[in-house]
CSV table of C-alpha atoms and ligand atoms in Angstrom, one decimal:
chain,number,residue,atom,x,y,z
A,26,MET,CA,-3.0,-36.6,-6.8
A,27,HIS,CA,-2.6,-33.0,-8.8
A,28,ARG,CA,-6.6,-33.8,-9.1
A,29,CYS,CA,-7.1,-34.4,-5.9
A,30,LEU,CA,-5.5,-31.2,-4.5
A,31,GLN,CA,-7.2,-29.0,-7.0
A,32,LEU,CA,-10.7,-30.4,-6.2
A,33,ALA,CA,-10.0,-30.5,-2.2
A,34,LYS,CA,-8.9,-26.3,-2.5
A,35,LYS,CA,-12.8,-26.4,-3.9
A,36,GLY,CA,-13.3,-26.3,0.0
A,37,VAL,CA,-11.2,-23.6,1.0
A,38,TYR,CA,-14.0,-21.4,2.3
A,39,THR,CA,-16.2,-23.8,4.2
A,40,VAL,CA,-14.5,-27.2,5.4
A,41,ALA,CA,-12.5,-25.4,8.4
A,42,PRO,CA,-11.5,-26.3,11.0
A,43,ASN,CA,-11.5,-30.0,8.7
A,44,PRO,CA,-9.0,-30.2,6.4
A,45,MET,CA,-9.6,-29.6,2.4
A,46,VAL,CA,-9.9,-33.4,1.1
A,47,GLY,CA,-10.4,-34.6,-2.5
A,48,CYS,CA,-11.0,-37.8,-4.3
A,49,VAL,CA,-10.2,-39.5,-7.6
A,50,ILE,CA,-11.2,-42.7,-8.5
A,51,THR,CA,-9.6,-44.8,-11.5
A,52,VAL,CA,-9.8,-48.2,-13.2
A,53,ALA,CA,-7.2,-49.5,-15.4
A,54,ASP,CA,-7.9,-48.6,-19.4
A,55,PRO,CA,-4.5,-49.3,-21.6
A,56,SER,CA,-6.2,-46.3,-24.0
A,57,MET,CA,-5.7,-43.6,-21.5
A,58,PRO,CA,-2.2,-41.9,-21.8
A,59,TYR,CA,-1.4,-43.0,-18.0
A,60,GLY,CA,-3.0,-46.5,-18.7
A,61,GLU,CA,-5.8,-45.0,-16.0
A,62,ARG,CA,-9.6,-43.7,-16.6
A,63,ILE,CA,-11.5,-41.5,-13.7
A,64,ILE,CA,-14.8,-43.2,-13.1
A,65,GLY,CA,-15.5,-40.7,-10.1
A,66,GLU,CA,-14.5,-37.9,-8.2
A,67,GLY,CA,-15.2,-35.7,-5.4
A,68,TYR,CA,-14.5,-33.4,-2.4
A,69,HIS,CA,-15.3,-32.8,1.2
A,70,ARG,CA,-17.7,-29.7,0.5
A,71,TYR,CA,-18.8,-28.3,3.7
A,72,PHE,CA,-17.7,-28.7,7.6
A,73,GLY,CA,-20.2,-31.6,8.5
A,74,GLY,CA,-20.7,-32.9,5.2
A,75,PRO,CA,-19.8,-36.2,3.6
A,76,HIS,CA,-16.2,-36.8,3.2
A,77,ALA,CA,-13.9,-36.8,-0.2
A,78,GLU,CA,-13.9,-40.7,-0.5
A,79,VAL,CA,-18.0,-40.7,-0.1
A,80,GLU,CA,-18.4,-37.9,-2.5
A,81,ALA,CA,-16.3,-39.8,-5.3
A,82,ILE,CA,-17.9,-43.1,-4.8
A,83,GLY,CA,-21.3,-41.5,-4.9
A,84,ALA,CA,-19.9,-40.0,-8.5
A,85,VAL,CA,-19.3,-43.8,-9.9
A,86,PRO,CA,-22.5,-44.6,-12.2
A,87,ASP,CA,-22.3,-48.3,-11.5
A,88,PRO,CA,-20.9,-49.6,-8.0
A,89,ASP,CA,-19.6,-52.7,-9.7
A,90,MET,CA,-16.9,-50.3,-11.4
A,91,LEU,CA,-15.5,-50.1,-8.0
A,92,VAL,CA,-14.6,-53.7,-7.6
A,93,GLY,CA,-10.8,-53.4,-7.7
A,94,ALA,CA,-10.6,-49.8,-8.5
A,95,LYS,CA,-8.0,-47.7,-7.5
A,96,VAL,CA,-8.7,-44.2,-5.5
A,97,TYR,CA,-6.3,-41.2,-5.0
A,98,VAL,CA,-6.9,-39.2,-1.9
A,99,ASN,CA,-4.6,-36.4,-0.9
A,100,LEU,CA,-5.5,-37.5,3.1
A,101,GLU,CA,-5.6,-40.9,4.8
A,102,PRO,CA,-9.2,-41.8,4.9
A,103,CYS,CA,-10.6,-41.8,8.4
A,104,SER,CA,-11.0,-44.4,10.5
A,105,HIS,CA,-13.2,-43.2,13.4
A,106,HIS,CA,-16.7,-42.7,13.6
A,107,GLY,CA,-17.0,-38.9,13.9
A,108,LYS,CA,-20.0,-36.7,11.8
A,109,THR,CA,-19.7,-39.5,9.0
A,110,PRO,CA,-18.5,-42.9,9.5
A,111,PRO,CA,-15.1,-44.2,9.1
A,112,CYS,CA,-14.0,-43.7,4.8
A,113,ALA,CA,-11.3,-46.7,5.5
A,114,HIS,CA,-14.3,-49.3,6.0
A,115,LEU,CA,-16.3,-47.8,3.0
A,116,LEU,CA,-13.6,-48.1,0.8
A,117,ILE,CA,-13.0,-51.9,2.0
A,118,ASP,CA,-16.4,-52.5,2.1
A,119,LYS,CA,-16.8,-51.3,-1.8
A,120,LYS,CA,-14.0,-53.9,-2.7
A,121,ILE,CA,-11.7,-51.1,-3.7
A,122,GLY,CA,-7.9,-52.8,-4.8
A,123,GLU,CA,-5.7,-50.0,-4.2
A,124,VAL,CA,-5.6,-46.8,-2.5
A,125,VAL,CA,-3.2,-43.7,-2.6
A,126,VAL,CA,-2.6,-41.6,-0.4
A,127,GLY,CA,-1.1,-37.9,0.1
A,128,MET,CA,-0.1,-37.8,3.9
A,129,ALA,CA,-1.1,-39.3,6.6
A,130,ASP,CA,-4.0,-37.7,8.9
A,131,PRO,CA,-2.4,-35.8,12.1
A,132,ASN,CA,-5.6,-35.5,13.8
A,133,PRO,CA,-5.0,-37.8,16.7
A,134,LEU,CA,-8.2,-39.8,15.9
A,135,VAL,CA,-6.8,-41.2,13.2
A,136,ALA,CA,-3.3,-40.8,13.4
A,137,GLY,CA,-2.1,-43.8,10.9
A,138,ARG,CA,-5.6,-46.3,11.9
A,139,GLY,CA,-7.1,-45.5,8.8
A,140,LEU,CA,-4.4,-47.0,6.6
A,141,ALA,CA,-3.5,-50.2,8.9
A,142,ILE,CA,-7.6,-50.6,8.9
A,143,LEU,CA,-6.9,-51.0,4.8
A,144,ARG,CA,-3.5,-52.8,5.0
A,145,GLU,CA,-4.7,-55.4,7.4
A,146,ALA,CA,-8.6,-55.6,5.1
A,147,GLY,CA,-6.0,-56.6,2.0
A,148,VAL,CA,-5.8,-53.4,0.2
A,149,LYS,CA,-2.9,-51.9,-1.0
A,150,VAL,CA,-1.7,-48.6,0.0
A,151,VAL,CA,0.6,-46.3,-1.4
A,152,VAL,CA,1.5,-43.3,1.0
A,153,ASN,CA,2.9,-40.0,1.0
A,154,ALA,CA,2.3,-39.3,-3.1
A,155,LEU,CA,2.6,-35.6,-3.1
A,156,GLN,CA,3.1,-35.5,0.5
A,157,THR,CA,4.8,-32.0,0.3
A,158,GLU,CA,2.1,-30.3,-1.9
A,159,ALA,CA,-0.5,-32.1,0.5
A,160,GLN,CA,0.7,-30.8,3.8
A,161,TRP,CA,1.1,-27.1,1.9
A,162,LEU,CA,-2.5,-27.1,1.5
A,163,ASN,CA,-3.6,-28.1,4.8
A,164,ARG,CA,-0.9,-26.7,6.8
A,165,LYS,CA,-3.3,-24.7,9.1
A,166,PHE,CA,-5.0,-28.4,9.9
A,167,VAL,CA,-1.4,-30.0,10.2
A,168,VAL,CA,0.1,-27.3,12.5
A,169,PHE,CA,-3.1,-27.2,14.6
A,170,HIS,CA,-3.1,-31.2,15.7
A,171,ALA,CA,0.7,-31.9,15.4
A,172,LYS,CA,2.0,-28.8,17.2
A,173,ARG,CA,-1.8,-28.1,19.2
A,174,ARG,CA,-1.6,-24.2,18.7
A,175,PRO,CA,-3.4,-22.5,15.8
A,176,TYR,CA,-1.6,-21.8,12.8
A,177,VAL,CA,-0.1,-18.5,13.2
A,178,LEU,CA,0.4,-15.7,10.2
A,179,ILE,CA,2.0,-12.5,11.2
A,180,LYS,CA,1.0,-9.8,8.8
A,181,TRP,CA,2.3,-6.2,8.7
A,182,ALA,CA,2.7,-2.9,6.4
A,183,GLN,CA,5.8,-1.0,6.7
A,184,SER,CA,6.8,2.6,5.2
A,185,ARG,CA,10.1,2.4,2.9
A,186,ASP,CA,11.9,3.5,6.1
A,187,SER,CA,10.2,0.4,8.0
A,188,TYR,CA,7.9,2.2,9.9
A,189,ILE,CA,4.8,0.9,10.3
A,190,GLY,CA,3.0,3.5,12.0
A,191,ARG,CA,3.1,6.9,14.0
A,192,ARG,CA,3.9,6.8,17.2
A,193,LEU,CA,0.7,7.6,19.0
A,194,GLY,CA,-2.7,8.4,18.0
A,195,THR,CA,-3.3,8.4,14.6
A,196,ALA,CA,-4.0,5.5,12.7
A,197,VAL,CA,-1.6,5.9,9.4
A,198,GLY,CA,-3.1,3.9,6.1
A,199,LEU,CA,0.0,2.8,4.4
A,200,SER,CA,-1.1,-0.2,2.1
A,201,ASN,CA,-3.0,0.9,-1.0
A,202,PRO,CA,-6.8,-0.6,-1.6
A,203,ARG,CA,-5.1,-3.7,-3.2
A,204,SER,CA,-3.1,-4.6,-0.9
A,205,MET,CA,-6.4,-4.1,1.4
A,206,GLN,CA,-8.4,-6.4,-0.5
A,207,SER,CA,-5.5,-9.4,-0.5
A,208,VAL,CA,-5.6,-8.6,3.4
A,209,HIS,CA,-9.1,-9.2,3.9
A,210,ARG,CA,-8.7,-12.1,1.0
A,211,ALA,CA,-6.6,-13.6,4.0
A,212,ARG,CA,-8.6,-13.1,6.7
A,213,SER,CA,-11.4,-14.8,4.9
A,214,HIS,CA,-9.1,-17.7,4.9
A,215,TYR,CA,-8.1,-17.2,8.9
A,216,ALA,CA,-10.5,-18.5,11.7
A,217,SER,CA,-9.7,-15.6,14.0
A,218,ILE,CA,-7.6,-12.0,14.1
A,219,MET,CA,-5.3,-10.6,16.9
A,220,VAL,CA,-4.5,-7.5,18.2
A,221,GLY,CA,-3.0,-6.0,21.0
A,222,LYS,CA,-4.4,-3.2,22.8
A,223,ASN,CA,-2.2,-0.3,21.5
A,224,THR,CA,-3.7,-1.1,18.0
A,225,ALA,CA,-6.8,-1.7,19.2
A,226,ILE,CA,-6.8,1.8,21.1
A,227,ASN,CA,-4.8,4.1,18.4
A,228,ASP,CA,-6.5,2.4,15.4
A,229,ASN,CA,-9.7,1.3,16.7
A,230,PRO,CA,-10.3,-0.9,13.8
A,231,THR,CA,-12.9,-3.1,12.8
A,232,LEU,CA,-11.1,-6.3,11.9
A,233,ASN,CA,-14.3,-7.6,10.1
A,234,LEU,CA,-14.2,-8.6,6.3
A,235,ARG,CA,-15.5,-6.1,3.9
A,236,HIS,CA,-13.8,-6.2,1.0
A,237,TRP,CA,-13.7,-10.0,0.3
A,238,ALA,CA,-16.7,-12.6,0.7
A,239,GLY,CA,-16.7,-14.8,3.6
A,240,LYS,CA,-17.3,-15.2,7.4
A,241,HIS,CA,-15.7,-12.4,9.9
A,242,PRO,CA,-12.9,-13.9,12.0
A,243,LEU,CA,-13.1,-14.2,15.5
A,244,ARG,CA,-11.3,-11.3,16.7
A,245,ILE,CA,-8.8,-11.7,19.8
A,246,LEU,CA,-7.9,-8.9,21.9
A,247,LEU,CA,-4.8,-9.3,23.9
A,248,ASP,CA,-5.2,-6.6,27.0
A,249,ALA,CA,-4.0,-7.2,30.2
A,250,GLN,CA,-5.7,-4.5,32.4
A,251,LEU,CA,-9.1,-4.4,30.6
A,252,GLU,CA,-7.9,-0.6,29.7
A,253,SER,CA,-9.8,-0.7,26.1
A,254,PRO,CA,-13.0,1.7,26.1
A,255,LEU,CA,-16.1,0.0,25.5
A,256,ASP,CA,-16.8,2.1,22.7
A,257,LEU,CA,-14.1,0.4,20.3
A,258,ASN,CA,-15.7,-1.2,17.2
A,259,MET,CA,-13.8,-4.6,18.0
A,260,LEU,CA,-16.2,-4.5,21.3
A,261,CYS,CA,-19.1,-3.0,20.5
A,262,ASP,CA,-20.3,-3.7,16.9
A,263,GLY,CA,-21.5,-7.2,17.9
A,264,ASN,CA,-19.5,-9.1,16.0
A,265,LYS,CA,-17.1,-11.8,17.9
A,266,THR,CA,-14.2,-10.6,19.9
A,267,LEU,CA,-12.6,-12.4,22.7
A,268,VAL,CA,-10.6,-9.9,25.0
A,269,VAL,CA,-7.8,-11.9,26.7
A,270,ASN,CA,-7.1,-10.3,29.8
A,271,GLU,CA,-6.0,-11.0,33.7
A,272,ILE,CA,-9.1,-9.5,35.2
A,273,ARG,CA,-12.2,-11.3,34.2
A,274,GLY,CA,-13.1,-14.7,32.8
A,275,ASP,CA,-16.7,-14.9,31.2
A,276,GLU,CA,-16.8,-17.0,28.1
A,277,THR,CA,-20.9,-16.8,27.9
A,278,THR,CA,-21.8,-13.2,26.1
A,279,TRP,CA,-19.4,-11.5,23.4
A,280,PRO,CA,-17.1,-10.0,24.0
A,281,SER,CA,-16.2,-13.1,25.5
A,282,TYR,CA,-13.3,-12.7,28.3
A,283,LEU,CA,-10.7,-15.3,29.0
A,284,LYS,CA,-8.5,-14.8,31.9
A,285,ILE,CA,-4.8,-15.9,30.8
A,286,ASN,CA,-1.9,-13.4,31.2
A,287,PRO,CA,-2.0,-12.0,27.7
A,288,HIS,CA,2.0,-11.7,27.7
A,289,GLU,CA,2.2,-15.8,28.3
A,290,LEU,CA,1.7,-16.3,24.5
A,291,GLU,CA,1.8,-19.8,24.7
A,292,ASP,CA,-1.0,-20.1,27.1
A,293,VAL,CA,-3.0,-18.1,25.0
A,294,LEU,CA,-2.3,-20.3,22.2
A,295,ALA,CA,-3.2,-23.1,24.1
A,296,ALA,CA,-6.6,-21.6,25.1
A,297,LEU,CA,-7.1,-21.0,21.5
A,298,TYR,CA,-6.3,-24.4,20.7
A,299,ASP,CA,-8.5,-26.0,23.7
A,300,ARG,CA,-11.5,-23.8,21.9
A,301,GLU,CA,-10.6,-25.2,18.7
A,302,VAL,CA,-9.3,-22.0,16.9
A,303,GLN,CA,-7.3,-23.2,13.8
A,304,SER,CA,-5.4,-20.3,12.9
A,305,VAL,CA,-4.9,-16.8,13.9
A,306,MET,CA,-3.7,-13.8,11.8
A,307,VAL,CA,-1.8,-11.3,14.1
A,308,GLU,CA,-2.2,-7.8,12.5
A,309,GLY,CA,-0.1,-5.4,15.2
A,310,GLY,CA,1.3,-4.1,16.9
A,311,SER,CA,4.7,-4.1,16.3
A,312,GLU,CA,5.5,-5.4,20.1
A,313,LEU,CA,2.9,-8.1,19.6
A,314,LEU,CA,4.3,-9.2,16.4
A,315,GLN,CA,7.9,-9.1,17.5
A,316,SER,CA,6.7,-11.3,20.4
A,317,PHE,CA,5.5,-14.0,18.3
A,318,ILE,CA,9.0,-13.8,16.1
A,319,ASP,CA,11.1,-13.8,19.1
A,320,ARG,CA,9.3,-16.6,20.8
A,321,ASN,CA,9.0,-18.4,16.9
A,322,LEU,CA,5.7,-18.8,17.7
A,323,TRP,CA,4.8,-18.3,13.7
A,324,ASP,CA,4.2,-20.2,10.6
A,325,GLU,CA,4.3,-17.6,8.0
A,326,ALA,CA,4.9,-13.9,7.7
A,327,TRP,CA,3.3,-11.6,5.3
A,328,VAL,CA,5.4,-8.3,4.8
A,329,TYR,CA,3.7,-5.1,2.8
A,330,ASP,CA,6.6,-2.8,2.0
A,331,THR,CA,4.6,0.5,0.5
A,332,PRO,CA,6.5,3.7,-1.1
A,333,HIS,CA,5.3,6.0,1.8
A,334,VAL,CA,8.2,7.9,4.0
A,335,LEU,CA,7.1,8.3,7.5
A,336,GLY,CA,10.8,9.4,9.2
A,337,HIS,CA,9.6,8.6,12.4
A,338,GLY,CA,7.5,6.4,14.6
A,339,VAL,CA,6.9,2.7,15.3
A,340,ALA,CA,9.8,0.4,14.1
A,341,ALA,CA,8.8,-2.4,11.9
A,342,PRO,CA,9.3,-5.8,13.5
A,343,LYS,CA,12.2,-7.9,12.5
A,344,LEU,CA,12.3,-11.4,10.9
A,345,VAL,CA,14.1,-14.0,11.9
A,346,HIS,CA,14.6,-18.0,10.6
A,347,GLN,CA,12.5,-16.7,7.5
A,348,LYS,CA,12.5,-18.5,4.3
A,349,LEU,CA,11.3,-16.9,1.2
A,350,LEU,CA,8.2,-18.0,-0.4
A,351,GLY,CA,7.5,-15.2,-2.6
A,352,LYS,CA,7.1,-11.9,-3.9
A,353,TYR,CA,4.4,-10.3,-5.9
A,354,PRO,CA,4.1,-6.5,-6.8
A,355,ILE,CA,0.1,-5.0,-5.9
A,356,ASP,CA,0.0,-1.5,-7.3
A,357,GLY,CA,3.0,-0.3,-6.4
A,358,ASP,CA,3.2,-2.2,-3.2
A,359,THR,CA,5.1,-5.1,-2.5
A,360,ILE,CA,4.0,-8.5,-0.5
A,361,THR,CA,7.1,-10.5,0.2
A,362,GLN,CA,5.6,-13.8,1.8
A,363,TYR,CA,7.5,-16.4,4.0
A,364,ILE,CA,7.5,-19.2,6.1
A,365,ASN,CA,9.2,-19.9,9.1
A,366,ASN,CA,12.1,-22.6,8.4
A,367,ILE,CA,12.4,-23.9,11.9
A,368,SER,CA,8.9,-24.2,12.7
A,369,ILE,CA,8.5,-26.1,9.5
A,370,GLU,CA,11.3,-28.3,9.8
A,371,SER,CA,10.6,-29.2,14.0
B,24,AOF,C1,-11.4,-38.7,5.0
B,24,AOF,N1,-11.8,-37.7,4.4
B,24,AOF,O1,-13.0,-36.0,3.5
B,24,AOF,C2,-11.8,-35.4,5.6
B,24,AOF,C3,-11.5,-36.6,6.3
B,24,AOF,O2,-16.1,-34.9,11.8
B,24,AOF,P1,-16.0,-35.6,10.8
B,24,AOF,O3,-16.9,-36.8,10.5
B,24,AOF,O4,-16.3,-34.9,9.7
B,24,AOF,O5,-14.6,-36.1,11.2
B,24,AOF,C4,-13.7,-34.9,10.3
B,24,AOF,C5,-11.9,-35.2,10.4
B,24,AOF,O6,-11.8,-36.5,9.7
B,24,AOF,C6,-11.2,-34.5,10.4
B,24,AOF,O7,-10.2,-33.8,11.7
B,24,AOF,C7,-9.9,-35.2,9.5
B,24,AOF,O8,-9.3,-36.1,10.8
B,24,AOF,C8,-10.7,-36.3,9.2
B,24,AOF,N2,-11.2,-35.8,7.5
B,24,AOF,N3,-11.0,-37.4,6.2
B,24,AOF,O9,-11.4,-39.3,5.2
B,24,AOF,C9,-12.2,-36.4,4.4
B,24,AOF,N4,-12.8,-34.0,5.4
B,25,ZN,ZN1,-13.5,-40.2,6.3
C-alpha cells in the first residue's frame, strides 16, 4: 500500500479533480521477504485517462498470472461507467483473488458499490489499509465529496509583530523569494485562489503561477459592489477570474461574474462545488481569512513568519481549532502548517 501511495503521487499535477490512485499487483512467492512478488503496477496518470487498476493490469506480462493474484489499490475500485468502464468488473473478469483497499471512495457515484460488487463476486476484500495516509493524500477529493464544498487552504505571511501589511495603498512584500516559491508551488496544487476586494485593489496581485510549473489556478475575487477597477491585473491579463458580486451574473466570458452575496461564504463555496472547483487557496486579506476561521470553513492553514517589523498595519488573522502539522525554516522565514482539528473530525 505504501508503494500504491508512492505511485499515486506521480499524478499530483495531472489528475485533479480526480483522486490520485496507485495500484500494485502481487502473487504469492515464499522466497520474497513478505511472501509476495510484484508482477505489475501502475497509477492514474491524467484526468480522463485509464484508472490505476487498468494501468497495473496492463503492466502484467502474462494475463494468466492475474488469476488468483492480489491487487492493492489506495482507493476503492470504481463501480460506475465514467470516462472508463468500472474497475470492479475488470478485476472480477481477470479473476483477481483478493483486493486490498486503502479507503472507500467518497464519490457518491461509487461510495461502497465497488466493494460490494467485488464481495458479491466472491473476491476477498480487505479495507482501510493505511486508511489515514490514503485519506490524507486525497484530502481535497475527500472534503469536496464529503462536505460538498472545495477544500480550503488559508494562507498568509506576517511580520514579527503580527501584521500582514500596511493599512492602505502600498503592498508590503513580507516573505522572502524562497517562501514565495513555496507559495507558487502550493498554487500549482490548487484549483483556485481567492482574495477580497481590498487586497485586489491595494496589492493589485496577478495571482498566477510564475515561480513553479503548472496550470494557473482560477482566480476568485470577492467584490460585492463591483468596486475593483477593470485595469487590475486580475481582471485584464487574460487569465481566468470569477468575480463574486451582488450586481451581475454572466459566466459566458472571462472575467466571469457570479451573482451571490460574497459575505455568505457558505453560498460561495457551494457555488464553487457546483462548478467542480475542488480546492481553494485563500490568500487574503485579513478580514476574509478571519471570516473563514470564524465560520470554521477552513481545512488547512499556512502561516509564514517573517523577520520584518512593521510597527503598525493590518493585524494578522487569529486561528482557532488549529492542530500543528509541522514547522519548517525557509531561508530566515518560518512556515507553520496547521490542519483544522474540528473540520477533520466532523
Ligand atoms: C478507480 N481507480 O484510478 C481512479 C478512480 O471519470 P472517470 O471514469 O475517470 O471516474 C472518475 C471517478 O472514479 C473519480 O471521481 C473517483 O470516484 C474514481 N476514481 N477509481 O477505481 C482510479 N482514479
Ligand atoms: Zn476505476
